[in-house]
PDB file of C-alpha atoms in Angstrom:
ATOM      1  CA  MET Y   1      -8.388 -36.781 -33.244  1.00 45.00           C
ATOM      2  CA  VAL Y   2      -8.868 -37.433 -29.248  1.00 47.00           C
ATOM      3  CA  SER Y   3     -12.859 -37.697 -28.590  1.00 51.00           C
ATOM      4  CA  PHE Y   4     -14.572 -37.405 -24.143  1.00 47.00           C
ATOM      5  CA  ASP Y   5     -17.891 -38.636 -23.261  1.00 53.00           C
ATOM      6  CA  PRO Y   6     -18.624 -35.793 -21.034  1.00 48.00           C
ATOM      7  CA  LYS Y   7     -21.482 -38.054 -19.793  1.00 48.00           C
ATOM      8  CA  PRO Y   8     -20.675 -39.727 -16.898  1.00 46.00           C
ATOM      9  CA  THR Y   9     -19.790 -43.892 -16.175  1.00 44.00           C
ATOM     10  CA  ASN Y  10     -21.984 -45.124 -12.969  1.00 44.00           C
ATOM     11  CA  ILE Y  11     -25.044 -42.992 -11.678  1.00 42.00           C
ATOM     12  CA  ILE Y  12     -24.606 -42.025  -7.591  1.00 44.00           C
ATOM     13  CA  ASP Y  13     -27.315 -44.317  -5.800  1.00 48.00           C
ATOM     14  CA  GLY Y  14     -28.144 -42.075  -2.843  1.00 49.00           C
ATOM     15  CA  LEU Y  15     -27.084 -39.293  -1.250  1.00 48.00           C
ATOM     16  CA  PRO Y  16     -24.115 -37.835  -2.315  1.00 71.00           C
ATOM     17  CA  TYR Y  17     -22.650 -36.951   1.363  1.00 76.00           C
ATOM     18  CA  ASP Y  18     -22.334 -40.299   3.214  1.00 78.00           C
ATOM     19  CA  PRO Y  19     -20.487 -39.697   6.731  1.00 79.00           C
ATOM     20  CA  GLU Y  20     -20.927 -43.272   7.574  1.00 79.00           C
ATOM     21  CA  GLN Y  21     -19.131 -44.292   4.345  1.00 80.00           C
ATOM     22  CA  ASN Y  22     -16.917 -47.821   4.597  1.00 84.00           C
ATOM     23  CA  VAL Y  23     -13.977 -46.723   5.876  1.00 84.00           C
ATOM     24  CA  GLN Y  24     -11.754 -49.595   3.175  1.00 85.00           C
ATOM     25  CA  GLU Y  25     -13.566 -48.323   0.658  1.00 85.00           C
ATOM     26  CA  LYS Y  26     -12.482 -44.913   1.426  1.00 84.00           C
ATOM     27  CA  ARG Y  27      -8.781 -45.273   1.952  1.00 86.00           C
ATOM     28  CA  ASP Y  28      -9.414 -47.028  -1.382  1.00 87.00           C
ATOM     29  CA  ILE Y  29     -10.095 -44.337  -3.069  1.00 85.00           C
ATOM     30  CA  ARG Y  30      -8.386 -42.052  -1.548  1.00 86.00           C
ATOM     31  CA  LYS Y  31      -4.895 -44.083  -2.712  1.00 87.00           C
ATOM     32  CA  LYS Y  32      -6.024 -44.207  -6.661  1.00 86.00           C
ATOM     33  CA  TYR Y  33      -6.719 -40.569  -6.274  1.00 84.00           C
ATOM     34  CA  ARG Y  34      -3.676 -40.147  -5.265  1.00 85.00           C
ATOM     35  CA  GLN Y  35      -1.589 -41.563  -7.922  1.00 85.00           C
ATOM     36  CA  LEU Y  36      -3.649 -40.212 -10.690  1.00 83.00           C
ATOM     37  CA  GLU Y  37      -2.435 -36.274  -8.382  1.00 82.00           C
ATOM     38  CA  LYS Y  38       1.545 -37.546  -8.352  1.00 81.00           C
ATOM     39  CA  LEU Y  39       0.633 -38.315 -12.774  1.00 79.00           C
ATOM     40  CA  THR Y  40      -0.034 -35.462 -13.381  1.00 72.00           C
ATOM     41  CA  ALA Y  41       2.537 -33.540 -10.520  1.00 71.00           C
ATOM     42  CA  ASP Y  42       5.493 -35.232 -11.508  1.00 58.00           C
ATOM     43  CA  HIS Y  43       4.068 -34.598 -15.496  1.00 54.00           C
ATOM     44  CA  LEU Y  44       4.369 -30.568 -15.113  1.00 61.00           C
ATOM     45  CA  ARG Y  45       6.462 -30.469 -18.861  1.00 68.00           C
ATOM     46  CA  PRO Y  46       3.438 -29.620 -21.806  1.00 66.00           C
ATOM     47  CA  GLN Y  47       5.155 -32.653 -23.535  1.00 68.00           C
ATOM     48  CA  ASP Y  48       5.780 -35.304 -21.384  1.00 71.00           C
ATOM     49  CA  LEU Y  49       1.880 -35.670 -21.354  1.00 73.00           C
ATOM     50  CA  ASP Y  50      -0.315 -36.140 -24.817  1.00 77.00           C
ATOM     51  CA  ALA Y  51      -4.394 -34.791 -25.129  1.00 78.00           C
ATOM     52  CA  GLU Y  52      -4.462 -39.019 -24.990  1.00 82.00           C
ATOM     53  CA  ALA Y  53      -2.883 -39.781 -21.469  1.00 81.00           C
ATOM     54  CA  LEU Y  54      -4.981 -36.300 -19.863  1.00 82.00           C
ATOM     55  CA  VAL Y  55      -8.810 -37.727 -21.435  1.00 85.00           C
ATOM     56  CA  GLY Y  56      -7.760 -40.447 -19.360  1.00 85.00           C
ATOM     57  CA  GLN Y  57      -7.183 -39.648 -16.724  1.00 83.00           C
ATOM     58  CA  VAL Y  58      -9.993 -37.461 -16.269  1.00 86.00           C
ATOM     59  CA  ALA Y  59     -12.466 -40.486 -16.810  1.00 88.00           C
ATOM     60  CA  GLN Y  60     -10.547 -41.877 -14.425  1.00 85.00           C
ATOM     61  CA  ALA Y  61     -11.433 -39.450 -12.232  1.00 86.00           C
ATOM     62  CA  ASP Y  62     -14.319 -39.207 -13.427  1.00 86.00           C
ATOM     63  CA  GLU Y  63     -14.542 -42.947 -12.000  1.00 86.00           C
ATOM     64  CA  LEU Y  64     -13.827 -42.454  -8.514  1.00 84.00           C
ATOM     65  CA  PHE Y  65     -15.831 -39.584  -8.257  1.00 86.00           C
ATOM     66  CA  SER Y  66     -19.211 -41.471  -9.062  1.00 84.00           C
ATOM     67  CA  LYS Y  67     -17.594 -43.233  -5.148  1.00 84.00           C
ATOM     68  CA  VAL Y  68     -17.035 -39.828  -2.715  1.00 85.00           C
ATOM     69  CA  LYS Y  69     -19.313 -39.107  -0.971  1.00 85.00           C
ATOM     70  CA  ASN Y  70     -17.179 -37.377   1.333  1.00 85.00           C
ATOM     71  CA  PRO Y  71     -15.019 -33.599   0.994  1.00 85.00           C
ATOM     72  CA  THR Y  72     -12.066 -35.534   0.994  1.00 84.00           C
ATOM     73  CA  GLU Y  73     -11.625 -37.529  -1.358  1.00 84.00           C
ATOM     74  CA  ALA Y  74     -13.760 -34.690  -3.148  1.00 84.00           C
ATOM     75  CA  THR Y  75     -10.981 -32.047  -2.911  1.00 86.00           C
ATOM     76  CA  LEU Y  76      -8.795 -34.926  -3.847  1.00 85.00           C
ATOM     77  CA  ASP Y  77     -10.760 -34.644  -6.609  1.00 86.00           C
ATOM     78  CA  SER Y  78     -10.251 -30.784  -7.113  1.00 86.00           C
ATOM     79  CA  THR Y  79      -6.580 -31.550  -6.894  1.00 86.00           C
ATOM     80  CA  VAL Y  80      -6.103 -33.830  -9.312  1.00 85.00           C
ATOM     81  CA  LEU Y  81      -9.072 -31.825 -11.562  1.00 85.00           C
ATOM     82  CA  ARG Y  82      -6.290 -28.699 -11.032  1.00 86.00           C
ATOM     83  CA  ASN Y  83      -3.502 -30.181 -12.225  1.00 85.00           C
ATOM     84  CA  VAL Y  84      -5.030 -31.591 -15.450  1.00 84.00           C
ATOM     85  CA  SER Y  85      -6.274 -27.912 -16.775  1.00 84.00           C
ATOM     86  CA  SER Y  86      -3.042 -26.624 -15.823  1.00 84.00           C
ATOM     87  CA  ILE Y  87      -0.757 -28.522 -18.204  1.00 81.00           C
ATOM     88  CA  SER Y  88      -3.489 -29.128 -20.545  1.00 81.00           C
ATOM     89  CA  ALA Y  89      -3.297 -24.939 -20.903  1.00 81.00           C
ATOM     90  CA  GLN Y  90       0.382 -25.559 -20.902  1.00 78.00           C
ATOM     91  CA  LYS Y  91      -0.034 -27.418 -23.870  1.00 76.00           C
ATOM     92  CA  ALA Y  92      -2.002 -24.999 -25.732  1.00 75.00           C
ATOM     93  CA  ARG Y  93      -0.173 -22.489 -25.617  1.00 73.00           C
ATOM     94  CA  ALA Y  94       3.160 -23.990 -27.042  1.00 70.00           C
ATOM     95  CA  MET Y  95       0.263 -25.938 -29.203  1.00 66.00           C
ATOM     96  CA  LYS Y  96       1.571 -25.979 -33.087  1.00 61.00           C
ATOM     97  CA  LEU Y  97      -0.073 -27.437 -36.583  1.00 53.00           C
ATOM     98  CA  GLY Y  98       2.583 -29.399 -37.108  1.00 52.00           C
ATOM     99  CA  SER Y  99       5.636 -28.303 -40.095  1.00 53.00           C
ATOM    100  CA  ALA Y 100       2.186 -25.863 -41.487  1.00 55.00           C
ATOM    101  CA  ALA Y 101       3.877 -23.678 -38.469  1.00 58.00           C
ATOM    102  CA  PHE Y 102       4.855 -20.313 -40.442  1.00 61.00           C
ATOM    103  CA  ASP Y 103       8.653 -18.582 -40.323  1.00 69.00           C
ATOM    104  CA  MET Y 104       9.260 -15.437 -40.574  1.00 74.00           C
ATOM    105  CA  ASP Y 105      13.264 -16.474 -42.182  1.00 78.00           C
ATOM    106  CA  ASP Y 106      12.147 -19.286 -43.516  1.00 79.00           C
ATOM    107  CA  PHE Y 107       9.799 -17.980 -46.134  1.00 81.00           C
ATOM    108  CA  VAL Y 108      12.391 -15.240 -47.127  1.00 85.00           C
ATOM    109  CA  THR Y 109      14.825 -17.498 -48.137  1.00 86.00           C
ATOM    110  CA  LYS Y 110      12.514 -18.869 -50.214  1.00 86.00           C
ATOM    111  CA  LEU Y 111      11.077 -15.992 -51.616  1.00 87.00           C
ATOM    112  CA  ILE Y 112      14.788 -15.193 -52.411  1.00 87.00           C
ATOM    113  CA  SER Y 113      15.415 -18.132 -54.332  1.00 88.00           C
ATOM    114  CA  PHE Y 114      12.475 -18.096 -56.242  1.00 87.00           C
ATOM    115  CA  MET Y 115      13.030 -14.650 -57.538  1.00 86.00           C
ATOM    116  CA  GLY Y 116      16.544 -16.370 -59.167  1.00 83.00           C
ATOM    117  CA  GLY Y 117      19.118 -14.681 -56.105  1.00 77.00           C
ATOM    118  CA  ARG Y 118      19.712 -18.032 -54.403  1.00 64.00           C
ATOM    119  CA  GLN Y 119      23.547 -18.447 -53.711  1.00 55.00           C
ATOM    120  CA  CYS Y 120      25.111 -21.267 -54.971  1.00 48.00           C
ATOM    121  CA  LEU Y 121      27.603 -23.571 -53.415  1.00 47.00           C
ATOM    122  CA  GLU Y 122      31.029 -24.178 -55.871  1.00 49.00           C
ATOM    123  CA  ASP Y 123      34.484 -25.751 -54.849  1.00 47.00           C
ATOM    124  CA  ASN Y 124      37.285 -24.622 -53.238  1.00 50.00           C
ATOM    125  CA  GLU Y 125      40.344 -25.666 -54.327  1.00 50.00           C
ATOM    126  CA  ASP Y 126      41.184 -27.404 -50.478  1.00 51.00           C
ATOM    127  CA  GLY Y 127      37.995 -29.973 -50.941  1.00 49.00           C
ATOM    128  CA  SER Y 128      35.416 -27.108 -48.700  1.00 48.00           C
ATOM    129  CA  ASP Y 129      32.684 -25.473 -50.155  1.00 46.00           C
ATOM    130  CA  MET Y 130      32.216 -21.564 -50.659  1.00 48.00           C
ATOM    131  CA  GLU Y 131      29.178 -19.782 -51.991  1.00 47.00           C
ATOM    132  CA  ALA Y 132      29.376 -17.451 -54.566  1.00 46.00           C
ATOM    133  CA  GLU Y 133      25.863 -14.749 -54.979  1.00 47.00           C
ATOM    134  CA  GLU Y 134      25.291 -14.500 -58.745  1.00 47.00           C
ATOM    135  CA  GLU Y 135      25.166 -10.571 -59.980  1.00 48.00           C
ATOM    136  CA  SER Y 136      21.650 -10.666 -61.187  1.00 60.00           C
ATOM    137  CA  GLY Y 137      19.374  -8.998 -59.038  1.00 76.00           C
ATOM    138  CA  LEU Y 138      15.636 -10.125 -58.630  1.00 83.00           C
ATOM    139  CA  ASP Y 139      12.946 -11.511 -60.883  1.00 85.00           C
ATOM    140  CA  TRP Y 140      10.328 -10.040 -59.696  1.00 85.00           C
ATOM    141  CA  ASP Y 141       8.442  -9.941 -62.261  1.00 86.00           C
ATOM    142  CA  LYS Y 142       8.330 -13.660 -61.417  1.00 87.00           C
ATOM    143  CA  ILE Y 143       6.783 -12.844 -57.617  1.00 85.00           C
ATOM    144  CA  GLY Y 144       4.089 -10.115 -59.018  1.00 83.00           C
ATOM    145  CA  ARG Y 145       2.717 -12.954 -61.454  1.00 84.00           C
ATOM    146  CA  LYS Y 146       2.799 -15.065 -59.377  1.00 84.00           C
ATOM    147  CA  ALA Y 147       0.641 -13.262 -57.284  1.00 82.00           C
ATOM    148  CA  LEU Y 148      -0.847 -11.894 -60.242  1.00 79.00           C
ATOM    149  CA  ALA Y 149      -3.094 -15.458 -60.597  1.00 79.00           C
ATOM    150  CA  LYS Y 150      -4.301 -15.641 -56.557  1.00 78.00           C
ATOM    151  CA  SER Y 151      -5.844 -11.554 -56.428  1.00 75.00           C
ATOM    152  CA  ARG Y 152      -8.575  -9.375 -58.556  1.00 71.00           C
ATOM    153  CA  ARG Y 153      -7.133  -5.726 -58.518  1.00 71.00           C
ATOM    154  CA  VAL Y 154      -5.438  -4.061 -60.151  1.00 68.00           C
ATOM    155  CA  PRO Y 155      -1.497  -3.440 -59.812  1.00 64.00           C
ATOM    156  CA  VAL Y 156      -0.320  -0.028 -59.453  1.00 70.00           C
ATOM    157  CA  THR Y 157       3.255   1.294 -59.442  1.00 70.00           C
ATOM    158  CA  HIS Y 158       4.636   1.931 -55.866  1.00 67.00           C
ATOM    159  CA  PHE Y 159       7.436   1.667 -54.232  1.00 64.00           C
ATOM    160  CA  MET Y 160       7.669  -0.154 -51.850  1.00 63.00           C
ATOM    161  CA  LEU Y 161       9.875   1.391 -49.234  1.00 62.00           C
ATOM    162  CA  GLY Y 162       7.203   4.334 -50.398  1.00 58.00           C
ATOM    163  CA  PRO Y 163       8.091   7.934 -52.005  1.00 55.00           C
ATOM    164  CA  LEU Y 164      11.054   8.592 -53.415  1.00 53.00           C
ATOM    165  CA  SER Y 165      11.992  11.553 -51.806  1.00 55.00           C
ATOM    166  CA  ILE Y 166      12.366  11.214 -47.704  1.00 57.00           C
ATOM    167  CA  GLU Y 167      12.960  13.230 -45.951  1.00 64.00           C
ATOM    168  CA  GLN Y 168      14.822  11.550 -43.361  1.00 64.00           C
ATOM    169  CA  LYS Y 169      13.212  13.190 -39.399  1.00 70.00           C
ATOM    170  CA  LYS Y 170      15.249  14.547 -37.184  1.00 73.00           C
ATOM    171  CA  ARG Y 171      14.362  13.487 -33.401  1.00 73.00           C
ATOM    172  CA  SER Y 172      14.262  16.581 -31.544  1.00 70.00           C
ATOM    173  CA  GLN Y 173      15.283  17.000 -27.739  1.00 67.00           C
ATOM    174  CA  VAL Y 174      13.219  18.175 -25.772  1.00 62.00           C
ATOM    175  CA  LYS Y 175      14.821  19.998 -22.939  1.00 60.00           C
ATOM    176  CA  ARG Y 176      13.866  19.127 -19.469  1.00 59.00           C
ATOM    177  CA  GLN Y 177      13.145  21.754 -17.292  1.00 56.00           C
ATOM    178  CA  LYS Y 178      14.040  21.416 -13.533  1.00 53.00           C
ATOM    179  CA  GLN Y 179      10.731  22.101 -11.729  1.00 52.00           C
ATOM    180  CA  GLU Y 180      10.701  24.971  -9.874  1.00 52.00           C
ATOM    181  CA  LYS Y 181       9.349  26.063  -6.121  1.00 52.00           C
ATOM    182  CA  VAL Y 182       6.879  28.279  -6.083  1.00 50.00           C
ATOM    183  CA  GLN Y 183       7.484  30.705  -3.951  1.00 52.00           C
ATOM    184  CA  GLU Y 184       5.161  31.989  -2.614  1.00 50.00           C
ATOM    185  CA  GLU Y 185       4.220  28.065  -1.226  1.00 52.00           C
ATOM    186  CA  GLU Y 186       7.341  27.938   0.392  1.00 59.00           C
ATOM    187  CA  ARG Y 187       6.514  28.469   4.662  1.00 64.00           C
ATOM    188  CA  ARG Y 188       9.399  29.241   7.228  1.00 66.00           C
ATOM    189  CA  PRO Y 189       8.701  28.793  10.911  1.00 70.00           C
ATOM    190  CA  GLN Y 190       8.410  31.660  13.144  1.00 68.00           C
ATOM    191  CA  GLU Y 191      12.019  32.266  13.745  1.00 69.00           C
ATOM    192  CA  VAL Y 192      11.350  33.583  17.879  1.00 66.00           C
ATOM    193  CA  LYS Y 193      13.822  36.234  18.869  1.00 68.00           C
ATOM    194  CA  GLU Y 194      15.257  36.187  22.553  1.00 64.00           C
ATOM    195  CA  GLU Y 195      13.569  39.921  22.763  1.00 63.00           C
ATOM    196  CA  ASP Y 196      10.541  38.150  22.373  1.00 59.00           C
ATOM    197  CA  ILE Y 197      10.483  36.194  25.066  1.00 59.00           C
ATOM    198  CA  GLN Y 198      12.514  39.188  27.048  1.00 56.00           C
ATOM    199  CA  ARG Y 199       9.001  41.259  26.247  1.00 60.00           C
ATOM    200  CA  SER Y 200       6.601  38.317  27.468  1.00 59.00           C
ATOM    201  CA  ASP Y 201       8.325  38.822  31.074  1.00 60.00           C
ATOM    202  CA  ASN Y 202       8.483  41.570  30.828  1.00 74.00           C
ATOM    203  CA  GLU Y 203       4.453  42.023  30.171  1.00 82.00           C
ATOM    204  CA  THR Y 204       4.551  39.893  33.017  1.00 84.00           C
ATOM    205  CA  SER Y 205       6.093  41.231  35.072  1.00 86.00           C
ATOM    206  CA  LYS Y 206       4.187  44.755  35.019  1.00 88.00           C
ATOM    207  CA  ASN Y 207       0.458  43.221  35.059  1.00 89.00           C
ATOM    208  CA  VAL Y 208       1.908  41.099  38.436  1.00 90.00           C
ATOM    209  CA  LEU Y 209       2.860  44.646  39.401  1.00 91.00           C
ATOM    210  CA  ILE Y 210      -0.328  46.528  38.367  1.00 91.00           C
ATOM    211  CA  ILE Y 211      -2.470  43.483  40.511  1.00 91.00           C
ATOM    212  CA  LYS Y 212       0.103  43.772  43.438  1.00 91.00           C
ATOM    213  CA  ASP Y 213      -1.564  47.978  43.703  1.00 91.00           C
ATOM    214  CA  ILE Y 214      -4.833  47.181  43.301  1.00 92.00           C
ATOM    215  CA  LEU Y 215      -4.535  45.109  45.628  1.00 90.00           C
ATOM    216  CA  GLU Y 216      -2.721  47.085  48.311  1.00 90.00           C
ATOM    217  CA  SER Y 217      -5.364  49.887  47.752  1.00 91.00           C
ATOM    218  CA  THR Y 218      -9.224  47.272  48.021  1.00 89.00           C
ATOM    219  CA  GLY Y 219      -7.358  45.057  51.280  1.00 89.00           C
ATOM    220  CA  PRO Y 220      -8.912  41.938  52.077  1.00 91.00           C
ATOM    221  CA  ILE Y 221     -10.643  40.704  49.207  1.00 91.00           C
ATOM    222  CA  ASN Y 222     -12.299  37.845  48.107  1.00 91.00           C
ATOM    223  CA  LEU Y 223     -10.673  36.371  45.371  1.00 91.00           C
ATOM    224  CA  PHE Y 224     -12.888  35.279  42.923  1.00 92.00           C
ATOM    225  CA  LYS Y 225     -14.375  39.476  43.956  1.00 91.00           C
ATOM    226  CA  PHE Y 226     -11.230  40.311  43.107  1.00 93.00           C
ATOM    227  CA  ILE Y 227     -10.067  37.909  39.733  1.00 92.00           C
ATOM    228  CA  VAL Y 228     -13.124  37.797  37.747  1.00 93.00           C
ATOM    229  CA  ASN Y 229     -13.716  40.243  34.816  1.00 93.00           C
ATOM    230  CA  PRO Y 230     -17.513  39.046  34.485  1.00 93.00           C
ATOM    231  CA  ASN Y 231     -17.001  40.432  30.881  1.00 91.00           C
ATOM    232  CA  ASP Y 232     -14.081  38.016  29.924  1.00 92.00           C
ATOM    233  CA  PHE Y 233     -13.230  34.304  30.482  1.00 93.00           C
ATOM    234  CA  ALA Y 234      -9.687  34.578  29.305  1.00 91.00           C
ATOM    235  CA  GLN Y 235      -8.327  37.390  31.325  1.00 92.00           C
ATOM    236  CA  SER Y 236     -10.293  36.192  35.094  1.00 93.00           C
ATOM    237  CA  VAL Y 237      -8.233  33.705  33.934  1.00 92.00           C
ATOM    238  CA  GLU Y 238      -5.359  35.663  33.337  1.00 91.00           C
ATOM    239  CA  ASN Y 239      -5.849  37.439  36.380  1.00 91.00           C
ATOM    240  CA  LEU Y 240      -5.495  34.053  38.149  1.00 91.00           C
ATOM    241  CA  PHE Y 241      -2.288  33.857  37.399  1.00 91.00           C
ATOM    242  CA  TYR Y 242      -0.725  37.183  38.310  1.00 90.00           C
ATOM    243  CA  VAL Y 243      -1.861  36.616  41.418  1.00 91.00           C
ATOM    244  CA  SER Y 244      -0.947  33.489  41.742  1.00 89.00           C
ATOM    245  CA  PHE Y 245       3.747  34.860  41.212  1.00 88.00           C
ATOM    246  CA  LEU Y 246       2.424  37.720  44.670  1.00 89.00           C
ATOM    247  CA  ILE Y 247       1.201  34.000  46.358  1.00 87.00           C
ATOM    248  CA  ARG Y 248       4.081  32.237  44.897  1.00 86.00           C
ATOM    249  CA  ASP Y 249       6.992  35.205  46.347  1.00 84.00           C
ATOM    250  CA  GLY Y 250       5.159  35.331  49.744  1.00 84.00           C
ATOM    251  CA  GLU Y 251       4.301  39.034  48.642  1.00 87.00           C
ATOM    252  CA  CYS Y 252       0.278  38.080  49.531  1.00 88.00           C
ATOM    253  CA  ALA Y 253      -1.462  36.125  51.749  1.00 87.00           C
ATOM    254  CA  PHE Y 254      -4.253  33.125  50.857  1.00 87.00           C
ATOM    255  CA  GLU Y 255      -6.493  31.680  53.730  1.00 88.00           C
ATOM    256  CA  ILE Y 256     -10.139  30.195  54.241  1.00 88.00           C
ATOM    257  CA  THR Y 257     -12.755  32.131  56.330  1.00 88.00           C
ATOM    258  CA  GLU Y 258     -14.823  30.407  58.553  1.00 88.00           C
ATOM    259  CA  GLU Y 259     -17.653  31.247  56.316  1.00 87.00           C
ATOM    260  CA  GLY Y 260     -15.601  29.505  53.466  1.00 86.00           C
ATOM    261  CA  ASP Y 261     -15.114  32.569  52.198  1.00 88.00           C
ATOM    262  CA  PRO Y 262     -11.078  32.488  50.062  1.00 90.00           C
ATOM    263  CA  MET Y 263      -9.583  35.498  51.060  1.00 91.00           C
ATOM    264  CA  ILE Y 264      -6.694  36.605  49.820  1.00 90.00           C
ATOM    265  CA  MET Y 265      -4.753  40.047  51.026  1.00 90.00           C
ATOM    266  CA  LEU Y 266      -0.963  41.548  50.684  1.00 90.00           C
ATOM    267  CA  CYS Y 267       0.910  39.978  53.605  1.00 87.00           C
ATOM    268  CA  GLU Y 268       5.171  40.618  54.011  1.00 84.00           C
ATOM    269  CA  GLN Y 269       7.350  38.109  53.128  1.00 82.00           C
ATOM    270  CA  PRO Y 270       9.229  35.710  54.994  1.00 81.00           C
ATOM    271  CA  THR Y 271      12.468  36.641  56.331  1.00 80.00           C
ATOM    272  CA  MET Y 272      15.180  33.601  56.556  1.00 82.00           C
ATOM    273  CA  GLU Y 273      15.057  33.613  60.292  1.00 82.00           C
ATOM    274  CA  ASP Y 274      10.866  33.410  59.422  1.00 77.00           C
ATOM    275  CA  ARG Y 275      11.802  30.336  57.460  1.00 77.00           C
ATOM    276  CA  LEU Y 276      14.136  28.261  60.329  1.00 80.00           C
ATOM    277  CA  GLN Y 277      12.291  28.708  63.012  1.00 80.00           C
ATOM    278  CA  GLY Y 278       9.246  26.541  60.579  1.00 76.00           C
ATOM    279  CA  VAL Y 279       7.028  29.585  57.998  1.00 74.00           C
ATOM    280  CA  GLN Y 280       7.081  26.960  55.030  1.00 76.00           C
ATOM    281  CA  ARG Y 281       5.891  27.425  51.643  1.00 74.00           C
ATOM    282  CA  GLN Y 282       2.171  25.800  50.428  1.00 74.00           C
ATOM    283  CA  GLN Y 283       0.707  24.749  47.124  1.00 75.00           C
ATOM    284  CA  ILE Y 284      -2.232  24.068  45.936  1.00 79.00           C
ATOM    285  CA  VAL Y 285      -3.836  23.226  42.627  1.00 82.00           C
ATOM    286  CA  MET Y 286      -6.582  25.330  41.924  1.00 83.00           C
ATOM    287  CA  GLU Y 287      -9.558  24.588  38.426  1.00 87.00           C
ATOM    288  CA  PHE Y 288     -10.978  27.291  36.767  1.00 90.00           C
ATOM    289  CA  ASP Y 289     -12.708  26.307  34.050  1.00 92.00           C
ATOM    290  CA  MET Y 290     -16.001  28.641  32.074  1.00 92.00           C
ATOM    291  CA  ALA Y 291     -18.695  26.456  34.419  1.00 92.00           C
ATOM    292  CA  THR Y 292     -16.613  28.189  37.880  1.00 92.00           C
ATOM    293  CA  TRP Y 293     -16.075  31.151  36.638  1.00 93.00           C
ATOM    294  CA  LYS Y 294     -19.826  31.513  35.470  1.00 92.00           C
ATOM    295  CA  ARG Y 295     -20.940  29.667  38.861  1.00 92.00           C
ATOM    296  CA  ALA Y 296     -18.972  32.295  41.124  1.00 92.00           C
ATOM    297  CA  ILE Y 297     -20.716  35.341  38.623  1.00 92.00           C
ATOM    298  CA  GLU Y 298     -23.381  33.750  39.976  1.00 93.00           C
ATOM    299  CA  VAL Y 299     -23.023  33.063  43.667  1.00 91.00           C
ATOM    300  CA  TRP Y 300     -20.950  36.405  44.222  1.00 90.00           C
ATOM    301  CA  ASN Y 301     -23.216  38.608  42.339  1.00 91.00           C
ATOM    302  CA  ILE Y 302     -20.514  40.092  40.680  1.00 91.00           C
ATOM    303  CA  THR Y 303     -21.260  42.188  38.218  1.00 91.00           C
ATOM    304  CA  SER Y 304     -18.058  44.916  37.835  1.00 91.00           C
ATOM    305  CA  SER Y 305     -14.179  43.506  37.239  1.00 90.00           C
ATOM    306  CA  THR Y 306     -11.984  44.643  40.249  1.00 91.00           C
ATOM    307  CA  ILE Y 307      -9.311  45.003  37.573  1.00 91.00           C
ATOM    308  CA  PRO Y 308      -9.633  47.361  34.785  1.00 90.00           C
ATOM    309  CA  GLN Y 309     -10.655  45.459  31.769  1.00 89.00           C
ATOM    310  CA  ARG Y 310      -6.668  44.981  29.276  1.00 86.00           C
ATOM    311  CA  PRO Y 311      -6.339  45.378  26.093  1.00 83.00           C
ATOM    312  CA  PRO Y 312      -5.760  42.586  23.939  1.00 76.00           C
ATOM    313  CA  VAL Y 313      -1.759  42.155  23.967  1.00 66.00           C
ATOM    314  CA  ARG Y 314      -0.051  42.285  20.733  1.00 62.00           C
ATOM    315  CA  THR Y 315       2.775  40.153  20.286  1.00 56.00           C
ATOM    316  CA  GLN Y 316       5.828  39.909  16.862  1.00 54.00           C
ATOM    317  CA  LEU Y 317       6.749  36.938  16.336  1.00 52.00           C
ATOM    318  CA  GLY Y 318       8.848  36.292  13.871  1.00 51.00           C
ATOM    319  CA  GLY Y 319       8.398  39.961  11.574  1.00 53.00           C
ATOM    320  CA  LYS Y 320       4.922  39.191  12.056  1.00 54.00           C
ATOM    321  CA  TRP Y 321       2.157  40.526  14.981  1.00 52.00           C
ATOM    322  CA  TYR Y 322      -0.715  38.689  16.771  1.00 52.00           C
ATOM    323  CA  GLY Y 323      -3.170  39.669  18.622  1.00 51.00           C
TER     324      GLY Y 323
END
């Protein structure tokens, strides 16, 4: 029987932490801790160390810990205890109660032998042993009388394999059907056909021609008074987009007057001779957001749209109409 006294052998005097501890004493403590760590680290198999050896190593670690006053030595102490705990846990998992460990095969063999079913060995002609089975069955009454001596329950008649009319259960085969995708959840991407793109181009060209006719009837006009629709910001952006095509093609001129008003007017497209004489296209980037749209309505007092309100455009994509 292994006993272990948890009480420490020495009592630590003073503070447990001493940064000015003697250097030689610290080296000696570290050396002994590393020796303990080597013993536990090199013997990881539970059968290499017995319980008394493990208890002795814990006692040595406790004795050394009474002299520990710095974190480095305390870390070595925790490493030793961790190794000892690991080996102790392995020994506990592999522990058996000596010869009293229960062996199912050995128990069945001895039970058959007790009931008279043990196989005997006979000598063969060549001197070898040969097994011969006894024809008599097992004596269940013999083992039953032994069991009655250890139990006070009334014996009842039953069969070891259950009732005589045993019906073998048939294993039902379950057919696994593949999960079919729900057609409603499937969504194909919208297909944009060539005629849809041509229809959009034709719509743009048509609106550019309409705006050109309106500009021809109005003459030179303020750009914002011409494109701004005070009731629809989106159509104001579209109007500016269509006017940009006229300016790009050279059919509309854009200039700023001395008063600072942006004016647009129709003009003749430059010929090849004009381009040879130095007439060049100039491009500008104009910002037109909702704040600019509201400011233009306020500054030029725009109450109605020069360009008539267009109905919402409905486009057909992939067999569906979108507004």
